[in-house]
Tab-separated table of C-alpha atoms in Angstrom:
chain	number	residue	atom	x	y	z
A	1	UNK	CA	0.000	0.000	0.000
A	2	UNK	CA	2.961	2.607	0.950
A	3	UNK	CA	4.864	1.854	-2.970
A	4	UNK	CA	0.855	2.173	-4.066
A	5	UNK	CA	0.422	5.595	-2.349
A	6	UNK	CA	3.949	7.311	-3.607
A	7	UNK	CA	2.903	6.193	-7.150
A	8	UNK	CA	-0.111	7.535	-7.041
A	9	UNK	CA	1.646	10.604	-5.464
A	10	UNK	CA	4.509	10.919	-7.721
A	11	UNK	CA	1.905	10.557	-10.477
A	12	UNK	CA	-0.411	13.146	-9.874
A	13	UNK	CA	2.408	15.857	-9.014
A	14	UNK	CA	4.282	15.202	-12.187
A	15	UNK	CA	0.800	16.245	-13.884
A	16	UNK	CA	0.291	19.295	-11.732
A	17	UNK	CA	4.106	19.902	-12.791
A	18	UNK	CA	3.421	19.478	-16.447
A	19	UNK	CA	1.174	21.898	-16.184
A	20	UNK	CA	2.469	24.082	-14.113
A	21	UNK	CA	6.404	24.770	-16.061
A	22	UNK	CA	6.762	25.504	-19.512
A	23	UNK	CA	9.242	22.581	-19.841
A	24	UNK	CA	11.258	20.737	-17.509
A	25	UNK	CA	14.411	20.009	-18.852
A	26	UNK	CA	15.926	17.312	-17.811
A	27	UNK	CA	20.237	16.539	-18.395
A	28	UNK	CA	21.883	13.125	-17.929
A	29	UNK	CA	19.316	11.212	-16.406
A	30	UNK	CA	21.493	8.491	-17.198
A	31	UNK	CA	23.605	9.208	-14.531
A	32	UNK	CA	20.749	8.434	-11.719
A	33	UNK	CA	21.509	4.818	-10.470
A	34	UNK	CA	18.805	2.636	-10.706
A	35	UNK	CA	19.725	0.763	-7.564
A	36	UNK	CA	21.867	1.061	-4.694
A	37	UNK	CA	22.250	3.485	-1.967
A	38	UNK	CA	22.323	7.327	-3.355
A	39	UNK	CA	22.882	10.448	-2.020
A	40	UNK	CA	21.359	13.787	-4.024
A	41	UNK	CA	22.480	16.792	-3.370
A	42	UNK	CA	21.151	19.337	-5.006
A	43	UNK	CA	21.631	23.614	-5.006
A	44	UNK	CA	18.469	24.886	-3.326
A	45	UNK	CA	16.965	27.954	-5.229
A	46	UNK	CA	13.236	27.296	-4.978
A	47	UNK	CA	11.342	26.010	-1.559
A	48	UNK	CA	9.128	22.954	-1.941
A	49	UNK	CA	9.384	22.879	-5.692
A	50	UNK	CA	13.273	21.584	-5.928
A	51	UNK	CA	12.146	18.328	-3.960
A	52	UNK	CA	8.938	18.038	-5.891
A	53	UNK	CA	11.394	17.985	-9.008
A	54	UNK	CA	13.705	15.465	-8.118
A	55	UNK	CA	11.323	13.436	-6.763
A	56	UNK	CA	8.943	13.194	-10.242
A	57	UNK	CA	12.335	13.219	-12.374
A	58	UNK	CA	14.707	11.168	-10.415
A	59	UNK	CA	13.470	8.181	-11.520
A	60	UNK	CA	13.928	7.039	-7.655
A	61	UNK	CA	11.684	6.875	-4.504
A	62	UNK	CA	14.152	9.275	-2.269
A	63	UNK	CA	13.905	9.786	1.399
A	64	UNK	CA	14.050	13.992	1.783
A	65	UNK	CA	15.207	15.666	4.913
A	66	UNK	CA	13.037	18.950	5.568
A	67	UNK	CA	12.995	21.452	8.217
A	68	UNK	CA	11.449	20.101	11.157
A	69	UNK	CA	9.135	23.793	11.490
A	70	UNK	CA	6.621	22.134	8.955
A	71	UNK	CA	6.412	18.828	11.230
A	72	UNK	CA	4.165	20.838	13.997
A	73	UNK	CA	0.995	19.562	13.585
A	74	UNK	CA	0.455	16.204	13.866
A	75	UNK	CA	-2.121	15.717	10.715
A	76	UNK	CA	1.054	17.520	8.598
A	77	UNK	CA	3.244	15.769	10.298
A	78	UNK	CA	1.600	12.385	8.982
A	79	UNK	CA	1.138	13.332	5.850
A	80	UNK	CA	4.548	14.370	5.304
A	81	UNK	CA	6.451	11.031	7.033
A	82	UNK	CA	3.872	9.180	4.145
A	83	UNK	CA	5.631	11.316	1.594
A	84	UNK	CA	9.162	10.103	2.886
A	85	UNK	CA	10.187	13.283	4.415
A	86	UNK	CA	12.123	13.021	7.639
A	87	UNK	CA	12.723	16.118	9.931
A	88	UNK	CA	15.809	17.920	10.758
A	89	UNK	CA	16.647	20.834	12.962
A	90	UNK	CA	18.189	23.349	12.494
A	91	UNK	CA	19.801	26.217	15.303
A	92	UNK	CA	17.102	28.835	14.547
A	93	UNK	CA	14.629	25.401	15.804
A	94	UNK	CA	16.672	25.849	19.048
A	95	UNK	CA	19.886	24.391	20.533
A	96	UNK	CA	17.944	22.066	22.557
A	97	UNK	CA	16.638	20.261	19.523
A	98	UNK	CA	19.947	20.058	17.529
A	99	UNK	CA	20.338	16.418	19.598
A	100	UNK	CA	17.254	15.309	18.062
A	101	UNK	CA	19.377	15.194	14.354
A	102	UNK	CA	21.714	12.276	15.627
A	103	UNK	CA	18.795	10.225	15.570
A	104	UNK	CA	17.518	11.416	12.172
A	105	UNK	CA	21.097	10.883	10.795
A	106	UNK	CA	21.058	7.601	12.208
A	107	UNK	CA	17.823	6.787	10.383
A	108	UNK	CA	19.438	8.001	7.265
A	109	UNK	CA	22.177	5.757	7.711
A	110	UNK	CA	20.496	2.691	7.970
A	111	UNK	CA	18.612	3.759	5.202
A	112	UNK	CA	21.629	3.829	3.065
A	113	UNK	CA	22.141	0.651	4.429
A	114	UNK	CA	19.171	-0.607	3.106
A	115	UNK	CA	20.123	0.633	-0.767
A	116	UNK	CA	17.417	3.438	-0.698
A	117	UNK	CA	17.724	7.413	-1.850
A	118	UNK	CA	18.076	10.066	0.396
A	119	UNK	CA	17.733	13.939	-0.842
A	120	UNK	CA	19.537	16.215	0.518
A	121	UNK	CA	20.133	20.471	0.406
A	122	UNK	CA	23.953	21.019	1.612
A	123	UNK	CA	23.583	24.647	1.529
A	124	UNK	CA	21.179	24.428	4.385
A	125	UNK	CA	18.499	26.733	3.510
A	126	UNK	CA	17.263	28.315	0.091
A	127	UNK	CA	18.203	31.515	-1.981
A	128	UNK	CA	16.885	32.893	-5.064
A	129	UNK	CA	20.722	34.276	-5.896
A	130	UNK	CA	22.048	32.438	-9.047
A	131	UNK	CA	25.448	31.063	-7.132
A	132	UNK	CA	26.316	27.982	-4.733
A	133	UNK	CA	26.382	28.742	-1.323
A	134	UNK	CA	29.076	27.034	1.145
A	135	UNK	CA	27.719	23.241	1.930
A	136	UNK	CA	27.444	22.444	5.590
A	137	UNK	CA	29.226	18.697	5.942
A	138	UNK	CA	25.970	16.962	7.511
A	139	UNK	CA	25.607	15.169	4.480
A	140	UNK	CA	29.273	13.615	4.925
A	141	UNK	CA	28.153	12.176	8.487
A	142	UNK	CA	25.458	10.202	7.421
A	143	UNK	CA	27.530	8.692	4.727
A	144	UNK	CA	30.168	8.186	6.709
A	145	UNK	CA	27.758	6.889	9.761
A	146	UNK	CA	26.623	4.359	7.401
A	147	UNK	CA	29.848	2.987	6.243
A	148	UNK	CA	31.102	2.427	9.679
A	149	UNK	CA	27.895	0.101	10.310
A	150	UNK	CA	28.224	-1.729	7.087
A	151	UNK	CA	31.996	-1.469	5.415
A	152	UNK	CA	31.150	-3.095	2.382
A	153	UNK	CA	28.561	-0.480	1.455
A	154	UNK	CA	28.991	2.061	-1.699
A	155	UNK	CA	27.523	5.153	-1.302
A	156	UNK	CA	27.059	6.759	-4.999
A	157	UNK	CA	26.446	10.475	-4.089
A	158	UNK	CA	25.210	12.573	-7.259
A	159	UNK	CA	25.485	16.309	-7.181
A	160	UNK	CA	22.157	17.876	-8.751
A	161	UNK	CA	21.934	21.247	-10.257
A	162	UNK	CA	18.687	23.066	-10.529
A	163	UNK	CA	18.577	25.610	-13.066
A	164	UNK	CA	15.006	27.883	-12.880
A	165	UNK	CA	14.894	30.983	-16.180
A	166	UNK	CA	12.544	32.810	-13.454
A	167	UNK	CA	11.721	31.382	-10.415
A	168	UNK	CA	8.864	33.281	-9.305
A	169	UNK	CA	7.066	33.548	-12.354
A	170	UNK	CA	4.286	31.576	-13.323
A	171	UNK	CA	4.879	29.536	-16.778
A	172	UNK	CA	8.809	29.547	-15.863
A	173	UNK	CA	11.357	26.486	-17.308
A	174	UNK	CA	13.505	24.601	-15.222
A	175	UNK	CA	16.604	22.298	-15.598
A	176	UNK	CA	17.916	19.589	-13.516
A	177	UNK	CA	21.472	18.300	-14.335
A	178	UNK	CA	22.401	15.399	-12.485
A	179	UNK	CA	26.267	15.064	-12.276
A	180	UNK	CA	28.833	12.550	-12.352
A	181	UNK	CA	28.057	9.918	-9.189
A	182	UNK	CA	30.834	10.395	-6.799
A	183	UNK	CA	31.468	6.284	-5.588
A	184	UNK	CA	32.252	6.769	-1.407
A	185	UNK	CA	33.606	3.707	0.132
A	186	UNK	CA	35.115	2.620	3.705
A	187	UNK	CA	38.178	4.042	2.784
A	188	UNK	CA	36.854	7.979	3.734
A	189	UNK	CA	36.511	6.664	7.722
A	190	UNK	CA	40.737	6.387	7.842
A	191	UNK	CA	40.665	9.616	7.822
A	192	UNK	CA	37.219	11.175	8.776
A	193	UNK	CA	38.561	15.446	8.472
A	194	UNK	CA	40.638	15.280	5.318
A	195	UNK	CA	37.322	12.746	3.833
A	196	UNK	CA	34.737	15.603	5.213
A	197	UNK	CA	36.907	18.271	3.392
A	198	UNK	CA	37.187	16.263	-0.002
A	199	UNK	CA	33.925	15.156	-0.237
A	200	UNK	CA	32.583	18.633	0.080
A	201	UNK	CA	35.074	20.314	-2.112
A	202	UNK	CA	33.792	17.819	-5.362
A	203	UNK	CA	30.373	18.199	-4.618
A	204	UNK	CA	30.658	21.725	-4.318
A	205	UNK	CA	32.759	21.895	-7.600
A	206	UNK	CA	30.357	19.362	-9.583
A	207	UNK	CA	26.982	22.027	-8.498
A	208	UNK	CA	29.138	25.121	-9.805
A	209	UNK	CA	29.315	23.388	-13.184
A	210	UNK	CA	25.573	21.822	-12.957
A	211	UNK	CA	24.376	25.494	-12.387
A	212	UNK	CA	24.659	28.991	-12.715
A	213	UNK	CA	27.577	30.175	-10.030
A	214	UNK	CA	27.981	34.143	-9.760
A	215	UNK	CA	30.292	35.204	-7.428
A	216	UNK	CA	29.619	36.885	-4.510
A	217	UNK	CA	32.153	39.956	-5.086
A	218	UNK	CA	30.490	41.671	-7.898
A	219	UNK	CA	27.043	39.450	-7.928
A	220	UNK	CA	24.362	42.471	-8.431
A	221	UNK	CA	26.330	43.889	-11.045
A	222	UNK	CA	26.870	40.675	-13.052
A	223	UNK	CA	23.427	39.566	-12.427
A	224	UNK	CA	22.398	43.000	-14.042
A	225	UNK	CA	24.371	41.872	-17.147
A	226	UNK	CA	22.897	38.964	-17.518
A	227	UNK	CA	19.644	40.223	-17.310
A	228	UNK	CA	20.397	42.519	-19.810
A	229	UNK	CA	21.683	40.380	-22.115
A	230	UNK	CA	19.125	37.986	-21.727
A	231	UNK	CA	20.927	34.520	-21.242
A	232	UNK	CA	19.239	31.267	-21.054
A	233	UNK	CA	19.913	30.501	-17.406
A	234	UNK	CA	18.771	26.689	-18.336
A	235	UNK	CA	22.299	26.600	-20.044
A	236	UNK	CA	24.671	26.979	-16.745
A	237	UNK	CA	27.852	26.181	-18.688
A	238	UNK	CA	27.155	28.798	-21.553
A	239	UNK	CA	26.013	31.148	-18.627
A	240	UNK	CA	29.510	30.597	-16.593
A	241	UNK	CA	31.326	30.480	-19.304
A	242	UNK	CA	29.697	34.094	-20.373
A	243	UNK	CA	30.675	35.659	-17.032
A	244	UNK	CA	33.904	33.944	-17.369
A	245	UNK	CA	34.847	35.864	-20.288
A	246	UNK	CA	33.580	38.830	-18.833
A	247	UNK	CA	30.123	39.013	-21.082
A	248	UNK	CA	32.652	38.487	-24.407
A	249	UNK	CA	31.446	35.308	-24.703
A	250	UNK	CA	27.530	35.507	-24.042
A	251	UNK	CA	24.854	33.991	-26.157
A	252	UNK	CA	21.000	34.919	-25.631
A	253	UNK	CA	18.127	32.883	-25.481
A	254	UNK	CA	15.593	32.730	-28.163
A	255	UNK	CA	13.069	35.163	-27.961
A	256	UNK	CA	9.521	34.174	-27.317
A	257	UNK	CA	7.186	34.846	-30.771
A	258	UNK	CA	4.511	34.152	-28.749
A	259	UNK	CA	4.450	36.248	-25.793
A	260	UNK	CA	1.136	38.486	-27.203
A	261	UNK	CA	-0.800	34.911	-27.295
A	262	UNK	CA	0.153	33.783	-23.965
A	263	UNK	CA	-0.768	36.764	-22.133
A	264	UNK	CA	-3.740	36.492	-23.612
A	265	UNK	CA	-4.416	32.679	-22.301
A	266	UNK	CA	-3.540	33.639	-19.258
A	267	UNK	CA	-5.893	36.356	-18.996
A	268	UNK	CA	-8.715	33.907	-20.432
A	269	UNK	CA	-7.345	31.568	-17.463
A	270	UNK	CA	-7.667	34.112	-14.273
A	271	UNK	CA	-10.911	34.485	-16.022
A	272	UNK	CA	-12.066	30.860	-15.736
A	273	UNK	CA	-10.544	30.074	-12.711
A	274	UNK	CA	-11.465	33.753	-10.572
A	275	UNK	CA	-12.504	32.535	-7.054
A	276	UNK	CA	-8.897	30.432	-6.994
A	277	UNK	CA	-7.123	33.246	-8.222
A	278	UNK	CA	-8.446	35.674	-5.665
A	279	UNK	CA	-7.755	33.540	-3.212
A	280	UNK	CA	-4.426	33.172	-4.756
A	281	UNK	CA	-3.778	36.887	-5.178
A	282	UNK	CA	-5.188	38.792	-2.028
A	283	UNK	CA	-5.152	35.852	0.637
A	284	UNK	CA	-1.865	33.491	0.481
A	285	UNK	CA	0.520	35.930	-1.850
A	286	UNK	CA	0.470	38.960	0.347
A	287	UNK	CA	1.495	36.796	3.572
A	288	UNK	CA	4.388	35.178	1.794
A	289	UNK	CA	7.718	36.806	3.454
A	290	UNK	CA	10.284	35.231	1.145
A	291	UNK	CA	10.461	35.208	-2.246
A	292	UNK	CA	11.376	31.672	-2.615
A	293	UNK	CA	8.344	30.360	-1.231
A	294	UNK	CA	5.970	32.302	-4.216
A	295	UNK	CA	6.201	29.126	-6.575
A	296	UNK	CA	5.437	26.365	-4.151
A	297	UNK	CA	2.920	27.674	-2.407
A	298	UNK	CA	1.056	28.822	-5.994
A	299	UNK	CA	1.685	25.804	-7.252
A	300	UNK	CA	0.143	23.964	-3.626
A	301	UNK	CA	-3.022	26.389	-4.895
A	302	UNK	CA	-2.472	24.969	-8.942
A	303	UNK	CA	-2.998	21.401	-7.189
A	304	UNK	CA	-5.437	21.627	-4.563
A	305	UNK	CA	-7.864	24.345	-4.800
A	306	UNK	CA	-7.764	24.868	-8.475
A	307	UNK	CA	-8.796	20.780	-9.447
A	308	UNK	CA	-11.794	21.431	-6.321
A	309	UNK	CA	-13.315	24.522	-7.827
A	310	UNK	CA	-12.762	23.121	-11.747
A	311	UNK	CA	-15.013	19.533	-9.981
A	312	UNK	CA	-17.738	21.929	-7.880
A	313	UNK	CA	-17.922	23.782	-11.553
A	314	UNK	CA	-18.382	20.676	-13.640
A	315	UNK	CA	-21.013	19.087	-11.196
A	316	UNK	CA	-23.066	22.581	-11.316
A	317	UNK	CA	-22.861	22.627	-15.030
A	318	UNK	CA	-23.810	19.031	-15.281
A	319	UNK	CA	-27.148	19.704	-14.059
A	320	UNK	CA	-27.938	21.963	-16.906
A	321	UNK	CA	-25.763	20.077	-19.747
A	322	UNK	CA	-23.114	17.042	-19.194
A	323	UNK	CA	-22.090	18.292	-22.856
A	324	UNK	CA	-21.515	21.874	-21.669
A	325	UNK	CA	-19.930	20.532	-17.686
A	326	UNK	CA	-17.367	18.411	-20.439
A	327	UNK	CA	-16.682	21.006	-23.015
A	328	UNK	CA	-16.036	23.653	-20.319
A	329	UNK	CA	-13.359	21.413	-18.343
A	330	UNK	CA	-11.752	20.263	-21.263
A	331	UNK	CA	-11.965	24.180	-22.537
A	332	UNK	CA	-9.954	25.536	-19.485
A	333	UNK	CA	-7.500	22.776	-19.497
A	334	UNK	CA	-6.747	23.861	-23.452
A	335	UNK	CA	-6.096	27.478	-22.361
A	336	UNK	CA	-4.105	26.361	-19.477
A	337	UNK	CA	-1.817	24.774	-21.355
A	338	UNK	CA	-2.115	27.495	-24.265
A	339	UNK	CA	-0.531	29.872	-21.024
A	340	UNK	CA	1.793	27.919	-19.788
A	341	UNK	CA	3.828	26.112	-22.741
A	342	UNK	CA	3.605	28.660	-25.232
């Protein structure tokens, strides 16, 4: 029943996320182990929404460790632990709770053990900046944790870099780039500082590749640039490579021909779909504090109350017409997807 559930799970969010982007891109999915204990570690740009990818596009059922602050209420909390997310704490949680994470490491480490996935966000919290942040090592200790239990295990931990064109804007594209697996064996516990250190400089390295990675000394201006010159941020290594050369070397993406049309959809769609929207607009958005939170929680709206007002519509219209109740769901669904991928 719980591999039933997290198809029927994964299922129904890759359709909310198919119509949600205007394409997800997905580079070297190859590279994704079909078996075997894995480790992702991914740059965290985008809330909710960076999980939700790599757990549609993986390919894998991953474990995901998530702040513990959404774990409060015991219905969430349910749901959540269903999904496979485990808590961890973090110091703004509380010193006092920062013991609770040897146990949720442990947990992780026996789930290696047992040749599952586990997702985790080395930078420790999310940013909308277009660089890699310094990776804290908790990801090393699990590994390492579970190697000390079990020396004949291989860990195979695979560097993911997410790549958004505009994170907070509805219709956006996204890339995921899954690196080379990095193979971790017994032979890191010899030496458990120099491992820590080596392990997090190649991950580190592999996510500046996988995406974009601005530097921090002269990040507003370059990001200006950029802007400017209107780069396809899905293409990290033409977009380092650009700021490499010092914008000599930029190319810009292809220009949408059908921007008129899709603002037009999308009109025709806040149209069809007003009560959600409101709700949408002058409810949730306004108490949303950081910016990286916009997309998941409108896309928690695209998948909840959106599909219950589009049903509560089609059962009202069914009792003049069943024709009319079909034609108008399938109508809206056409100019969805008329706003979105165009």
């Amino acid at each position: 029943m719980k591999i039933l559930w997290l198809h029927i799970v994964r299922a129904y969010l890759s359709l909310g996320l198919f119509f949600y982007f205007k394409t997800i891109k997905v580079v070297h999915a190859e590279n994704v182990p079909k078996n075997g204990a894995v480790l992702f570690l991914g740059n965290h740009q985008n809330a909710l929404l960076d999980a939700l990818l790599i757990a549609v596009k993986s390919g894998r059922f991953s474990y995901f460790l998530t702040r513990a602050s959404v774990f409060k209420k015991k219905v969430i909390a349910s749901i959540l632990k269903s999904l496979l997310m485990l808590p961890v704490y973090r110091v703004r949680d509380g010193w006092s709770n920062i013991s609770k994470n040897n146990s949720v490491f442990s947990m992780c480490a026996n789930l290696l053990n047992k040749g599952e996935a586990i997702t985790v966000f080395p930078e420790g919290n999310h940013s909308l900046k277009r660089r890699v942040r310094p990776l804290s090592k908790g990801f090393t200790r699990m590994v390492f944790e579970a190697l000390q239990h079990n020396p004949e295990l291989q860990v195979k931990m695979l560097p993911v870099g997410f790549n958004y064109s505009n994170p907070t804007y509805f219709g956006d594209s996204v890339s995921l780039n899954f690196g080379a697996p990095i193979l971790v064996t017994s032979e890191v516990i010899k030496s458990v500082d120099e491992s820590t250190k080596a392990l997090k400089t190649k991950v580190f390295n592999q996510l500046c590749e996988l995406t974009t990675h601005i530097p921090e000394a002269n990040y507003e201006n370059d990001i200006k640039t950029l802007n400017d010159l209107q780069v396809d941020f899905l293409q990290p290594t033409s977009v380092n490579a650009c700021v490499a050369s010092h914008f000599e070397n930029c190319k810009p993406a292809k220009p949408n021909r059908f921007s008129i049309f899709k603002s037009f959809f999308k009109l025709l769609l806040i149209i069809h779909l007003f009560p959600p929207y409101l709700i949408w607009k002058f409810v949730i958005e306004p108490k949303i504090k950081e910016a990286e939170f916009i997309d998941t929680f409108r896309f928690a709206i695209a998948i909840t109350l959106v599909p219950i007002y589009m049903v509560i519509v089609v059962v009202l219209l069914s009792m003049l017409s069943f024709k009319l109740a079909i034609s108008w769901f399938l109508f809206v669904l056409g100019i969805a997807l008329f706003s979105v991928k165009l």
